[in-house]
CSV table of C-alpha atoms in Angstrom, one decimal:
chain,number,residue,atom,x,y,z
F,5,UNK,CA,0.0,0.0,0.0
F,6,UNK,CA,1.3,3.5,-0.9
F,7,UNK,CA,1.1,6.1,1.9
F,8,UNK,CA,0.9,9.7,0.9
F,9,UNK,CA,3.1,11.9,3.1
F,10,UNK,CA,4.2,15.5,3.8
F,11,UNK,CA,7.4,16.5,5.6
F,12,UNK,CA,7.3,19.7,7.8
F,13,UNK,CA,10.7,20.9,9.1
F,14,UNK,CA,12.3,24.4,9.2
F,15,UNK,CA,15.8,23.1,8.2
F,16,UNK,CA,16.3,22.0,4.6
F,17,UNK,CA,19.0,19.5,5.5
F,18,UNK,CA,16.6,17.7,7.9
F,19,UNK,CA,14.0,17.5,5.1
F,20,UNK,CA,16.6,16.2,2.7
F,21,UNK,CA,18.0,13.6,5.0
F,22,UNK,CA,14.5,12.2,5.9
F,23,UNK,CA,13.4,12.3,2.3
F,24,UNK,CA,16.6,10.2,1.4
F,25,UNK,CA,16.0,7.7,4.2
F,26,UNK,CA,12.3,7.2,3.2
F,27,UNK,CA,13.3,6.8,-0.5
F,28,UNK,CA,15.9,4.1,0.3
F,29,UNK,CA,14.2,2.2,3.2
F,30,UNK,CA,10.4,2.9,3.1
F,31,UNK,CA,9.4,2.8,-0.6
F,32,UNK,CA,5.7,2.5,0.5
F,33,UNK,CA,5.8,6.2,1.4
F,34,UNK,CA,5.3,8.8,-1.3
F,35,UNK,CA,6.3,12.3,-0.3
F,36,UNK,CA,3.9,14.7,-2.0
F,37,UNK,CA,5.3,18.0,-0.5
F,38,UNK,CA,7.6,19.6,2.1
F,39,UNK,CA,7.1,22.8,4.2
F,40,UNK,CA,9.5,24.8,6.4
F,41,UNK,CA,6.9,26.6,8.6
F,42,UNK,CA,3.3,26.3,9.8
F,43,UNK,CA,1.9,28.8,7.2
F,44,UNK,CA,3.4,26.8,4.3
F,45,UNK,CA,2.4,23.5,6.0
F,46,UNK,CA,-1.4,24.6,6.3
F,47,UNK,CA,-1.5,25.1,2.5
F,48,UNK,CA,0.3,21.9,1.8
F,49,UNK,CA,-2.0,19.9,4.0
F,50,UNK,CA,-5.1,21.4,2.5
F,51,UNK,CA,-3.8,20.9,-1.1
F,52,UNK,CA,-2.5,17.3,-0.8
F,53,UNK,CA,-4.7,15.7,2.0
F,54,UNK,CA,-1.9,13.3,3.1
F,55,UNK,CA,-2.3,10.1,5.0
F,56,UNK,CA,0.8,10.8,7.1
F,57,UNK,CA,2.8,13.9,8.2
F,58,UNK,CA,6.4,13.9,9.5
F,59,UNK,CA,6.4,16.9,11.8
F,60,UNK,CA,9.1,18.9,13.4
F,61,UNK,CA,8.2,20.4,16.7
F,62,UNK,CA,10.6,23.4,17.1
F,63,UNK,CA,10.0,25.8,14.3
F,64,UNK,CA,9.9,29.6,14.0
F,65,UNK,CA,6.5,31.2,14.4
F,66,UNK,CA,4.0,28.4,15.3
F,67,UNK,CA,5.7,25.2,16.5
F,68,UNK,CA,4.4,21.7,15.5
F,69,UNK,CA,2.0,21.5,18.4
F,70,UNK,CA,0.5,24.9,17.7
F,71,UNK,CA,0.1,23.9,14.1
F,72,UNK,CA,-1.9,20.9,14.9
F,73,UNK,CA,-4.1,22.9,17.3
F,74,UNK,CA,-4.9,25.4,14.5
F,75,UNK,CA,-6.2,22.9,12.2
F,76,UNK,CA,-10.0,22.4,12.0
F,77,UNK,CA,-9.9,18.9,10.7
F,78,UNK,CA,-6.9,16.4,11.0
F,79,UNK,CA,-7.5,13.3,9.0
F,80,UNK,CA,-3.8,12.4,8.8
F,81,UNK,CA,-1.5,10.4,11.1
F,82,UNK,CA,1.4,12.3,12.8
F,83,UNK,CA,5.0,11.1,13.3
F,84,UNK,CA,6.9,13.8,15.3
F,85,UNK,CA,10.7,14.1,14.2
F,86,UNK,CA,12.6,16.2,16.7
F,87,UNK,CA,16.0,16.7,18.3
F,88,UNK,CA,14.4,17.2,21.8
F,89,UNK,CA,13.3,14.2,23.7
F,90,UNK,CA,11.5,16.3,26.4
F,91,UNK,CA,8.4,16.6,24.0
F,92,UNK,CA,7.5,12.9,24.3
F,93,UNK,CA,4.7,13.3,26.8
F,94,UNK,CA,3.1,16.2,24.8
F,95,UNK,CA,3.4,14.2,21.6
F,96,UNK,CA,1.4,11.4,23.2
F,97,UNK,CA,-1.3,14.0,24.1
F,98,UNK,CA,-1.5,14.9,20.5
F,99,UNK,CA,-2.1,11.3,19.6
F,100,UNK,CA,1.1,11.0,17.7
F,101,UNK,CA,1.6,7.7,15.8
F,102,UNK,CA,5.2,7.7,16.8
F,103,UNK,CA,8.0,10.0,18.1
F,104,UNK,CA,11.4,9.9,16.4
F,105,UNK,CA,14.6,11.6,17.7
F,106,UNK,CA,17.1,13.2,15.2
F,107,UNK,CA,19.3,11.9,13.8
F,108,UNK,CA,16.7,9.4,12.7
F,109,UNK,CA,17.5,5.7,13.1
F,110,UNK,CA,16.6,3.6,10.1
F,111,UNK,CA,15.0,0.8,12.2
F,112,UNK,CA,12.9,3.2,14.2
F,113,UNK,CA,11.8,4.9,11.0
F,114,UNK,CA,10.8,1.6,9.4
F,115,UNK,CA,8.7,0.6,12.5
F,116,UNK,CA,7.0,4.1,12.5
F,117,UNK,CA,6.2,3.8,8.8
F,118,UNK,CA,4.8,0.3,9.3
F,119,UNK,CA,2.5,1.6,12.0
F,120,UNK,CA,1.3,4.3,9.6
F,121,UNK,CA,0.6,1.6,6.9
F,122,UNK,CA,-1.4,-0.5,9.4
F,123,UNK,CA,-3.4,2.6,10.6
F,124,UNK,CA,-4.1,3.9,7.1
F,125,UNK,CA,-5.2,0.5,5.9
F,126,UNK,CA,-7.5,0.2,8.8
F,127,UNK,CA,-9.0,3.5,8.1
F,128,UNK,CA,-9.6,2.6,4.5
F,129,UNK,CA,-11.3,-0.6,5.6
F,130,UNK,CA,-13.5,1.3,8.0
F,131,UNK,CA,-14.5,3.7,5.3
F,132,UNK,CA,-15.5,0.8,3.0
F,133,UNK,CA,-17.5,-0.7,5.9
F,134,UNK,CA,-19.2,2.5,6.5
F,135,UNK,CA,-20.1,2.8,2.8
F,136,UNK,CA,-21.4,-0.7,2.7
F,137,UNK,CA,-23.6,-0.1,5.8
F,138,UNK,CA,-24.9,3.2,4.3
F,139,UNK,CA,-25.7,1.3,1.1
F,140,UNK,CA,-27.6,-1.4,3.0
F,141,UNK,CA,-29.4,1.1,4.9
F,142,UNK,CA,-30.5,2.9,1.8
F,143,UNK,CA,-31.6,-0.4,0.3
F,144,UNK,CA,-33.5,-1.2,3.5
F,145,UNK,CA,-35.3,2.2,3.3
F,146,UNK,CA,-36.2,1.4,-0.3
F,147,UNK,CA,-37.9,-1.8,0.9
F,148,UNK,CA,-40.1,0.4,3.0
F,149,UNK,CA,-41.3,2.5,0.2
F,150,UNK,CA,-45.0,2.1,-0.8
F,151,UNK,CA,-47.0,2.7,-3.9
F,152,UNK,CA,-50.4,4.3,-3.8
F,153,UNK,CA,-52.8,2.0,-6.0
F,154,UNK,CA,-56.2,3.4,-6.6
F,155,UNK,CA,-58.8,0.8,-7.4
F,156,UNK,CA,-62.6,1.3,-7.8
F,157,UNK,CA,-63.2,0.5,-4.1
F,158,UNK,CA,-60.1,2.0,-2.4
F,159,UNK,CA,-56.6,3.4,-2.4
F,160,UNK,CA,-54.2,0.8,-1.3
F,161,UNK,CA,-50.7,1.5,-0.1
F,162,UNK,CA,-48.5,-1.4,-1.2
F,163,UNK,CA,-44.9,-2.0,-0.4
F,164,UNK,CA,-42.9,-2.3,-3.6
F,165,UNK,CA,-41.4,-5.5,-2.3
F,166,UNK,CA,-45.0,-7.0,-2.2
F,167,UNK,CA,-45.4,-6.6,-6.0
F,168,UNK,CA,-44.5,-9.7,-8.0
F,169,UNK,CA,-45.5,-8.5,-11.4
F,170,UNK,CA,-47.9,-6.2,-13.4
F,171,UNK,CA,-50.0,-6.9,-16.5
F,172,UNK,CA,-51.3,-4.2,-18.8
F,173,UNK,CA,-54.7,-4.4,-20.6
F,174,UNK,CA,-55.4,-1.3,-22.6
F,175,UNK,CA,-55.5,1.6,-20.0
F,176,UNK,CA,-55.7,-0.8,-16.9
F,177,UNK,CA,-52.9,-2.4,-15.0
F,178,UNK,CA,-53.3,-5.4,-12.8
F,179,UNK,CA,-50.8,-5.8,-9.8
F,180,UNK,CA,-50.2,-9.3,-8.6
F,181,UNK,CA,-49.1,-9.3,-5.0
F,182,UNK,CA,-47.2,-11.7,-2.7
F,183,UNK,CA,-50.5,-11.9,-0.6
F,184,UNK,CA,-52.1,-13.6,-3.7
F,185,UNK,CA,-54.3,-10.5,-4.3
F,186,UNK,CA,-54.9,-8.8,-7.6
F,187,UNK,CA,-55.4,-5.0,-7.7
F,188,UNK,CA,-56.8,-3.5,-10.9
F,189,UNK,CA,-55.8,0.2,-11.4
F,190,UNK,CA,-57.1,2.4,-14.2
F,191,UNK,CA,-53.7,3.6,-15.4
F,192,UNK,CA,-51.5,2.3,-18.2
F,193,UNK,CA,-48.5,0.2,-17.3
F,194,UNK,CA,-45.9,2.8,-18.7
F,195,UNK,CA,-46.8,5.2,-15.9
F,196,UNK,CA,-45.5,2.5,-13.4
F,197,UNK,CA,-42.4,1.5,-15.4
F,198,UNK,CA,-40.4,4.6,-14.5
F,199,UNK,CA,-41.7,4.7,-10.9
F,200,UNK,CA,-40.7,1.1,-10.3
F,201,UNK,CA,-37.4,0.9,-12.3
F,202,UNK,CA,-35.4,1.9,-9.3
F,203,UNK,CA,-36.8,-1.0,-7.3
F,204,UNK,CA,-35.7,-3.8,-9.5
F,205,UNK,CA,-38.6,-4.0,-12.0
F,206,UNK,CA,-38.0,-4.9,-15.6
F,207,UNK,CA,-40.3,-4.3,-18.6
F,208,UNK,CA,-39.8,-7.7,-20.3
F,209,UNK,CA,-42.8,-7.3,-22.7
F,210,UNK,CA,-45.0,-4.5,-23.8
F,211,UNK,CA,-47.7,-5.7,-21.4
F,212,UNK,CA,-45.6,-7.1,-18.6
F,213,UNK,CA,-43.5,-5.5,-15.8
F,214,UNK,CA,-41.7,-8.0,-13.5
F,215,UNK,CA,-40.0,-7.7,-10.1
F,216,UNK,CA,-36.5,-9.2,-10.5
F,217,UNK,CA,-36.4,-10.8,-7.1
F,218,UNK,CA,-39.4,-13.1,-8.1
F,219,UNK,CA,-37.8,-14.5,-11.3
F,220,UNK,CA,-37.1,-18.2,-10.9
F,221,UNK,CA,-35.8,-18.9,-14.4
F,222,UNK,CA,-35.7,-17.8,-18.1
F,223,UNK,CA,-37.1,-20.6,-20.2
F,224,UNK,CA,-35.6,-20.3,-23.7
F,225,UNK,CA,-38.0,-22.7,-25.5
F,226,UNK,CA,-41.5,-21.8,-26.9
F,227,UNK,CA,-40.3,-18.4,-27.9
F,228,UNK,CA,-38.8,-17.6,-24.4
F,229,UNK,CA,-40.6,-16.7,-21.2
F,230,UNK,CA,-39.8,-15.9,-17.6
F,231,UNK,CA,-41.0,-18.4,-14.9
F,232,UNK,CA,-41.8,-16.6,-11.7
F,233,UNK,CA,-41.6,-18.0,-8.1
F,234,UNK,CA,-45.3,-18.4,-8.1
F,235,UNK,CA,-45.0,-20.5,-11.3
F,236,UNK,CA,-46.6,-17.7,-13.4
F,237,UNK,CA,-45.2,-17.6,-17.1
F,238,UNK,CA,-44.4,-14.2,-18.4
F,239,UNK,CA,-43.6,-13.7,-22.1
F,240,UNK,CA,-40.3,-12.1,-23.2
F,241,UNK,CA,-40.7,-10.0,-26.4
F,242,UNK,CA,-38.0,-10.2,-29.0
F,243,UNK,CA,-37.0,-6.5,-28.8
F,244,UNK,CA,-36.6,-6.8,-25.0
F,245,UNK,CA,-34.2,-9.8,-24.9
F,246,UNK,CA,-31.0,-7.9,-25.0
F,247,UNK,CA,-32.1,-5.4,-22.2
F,248,UNK,CA,-33.3,-8.4,-20.2
F,249,UNK,CA,-29.9,-10.1,-20.5
F,250,UNK,CA,-28.2,-7.0,-19.2
F,251,UNK,CA,-30.6,-6.6,-16.4
F,252,UNK,CA,-30.2,-10.3,-15.4
F,253,UNK,CA,-26.4,-10.4,-16.2
F,254,UNK,CA,-25.6,-12.1,-12.9
F,255,UNK,CA,-27.6,-15.1,-14.1
F,256,UNK,CA,-25.6,-15.7,-17.3
């Protein structure tokens, strides 16, 4: 894994030395930028959004601790690099990933970088997990969406997941539900095609709209038709076959 990093130190020779050590011994680290004071550093951090910052403590103007305090949002890990060992306790308070003394020892640097790689990788996995949870929650909310179906007797509010398929007859659409009910609505099927497309419904025929989750199989003989879980046979029109293949790609 490649870790994006920035070096902040007020002395160019320190920057050069650390840069050379990282290039030689820690090839997983990519140095995006360097800065010699807090003002430059703030710009570099905003511009590059690094995973890791190598930060000197003693600098003219704001020191390293003051720089961190001035930042509104700190998403990166920090490895302090300093010539003064009395800052160790303060470094811990600032949640430093590690604390290296100058001149930097290669083995200590390698250990600190490995910690950074582990931490960044963990963050990446956590973000992926959060994205998955959000996606699942959105899907769960979709499952709770209902459609208002107005029949001659009533307006029924039906969960989209309860609709198995729909059949059109002129300007009427019949909804077949998981409860074995049939609801006839005086609207043409095309008005529901767009409404239900985001819920896994496929227009497989001019007169038929099917919920993908209830498709049991695609029978290729007799001109081709879909067999639903309730054993209903739904025709597949010739001009819909390619679209249907793409929609059901995971079955091929």
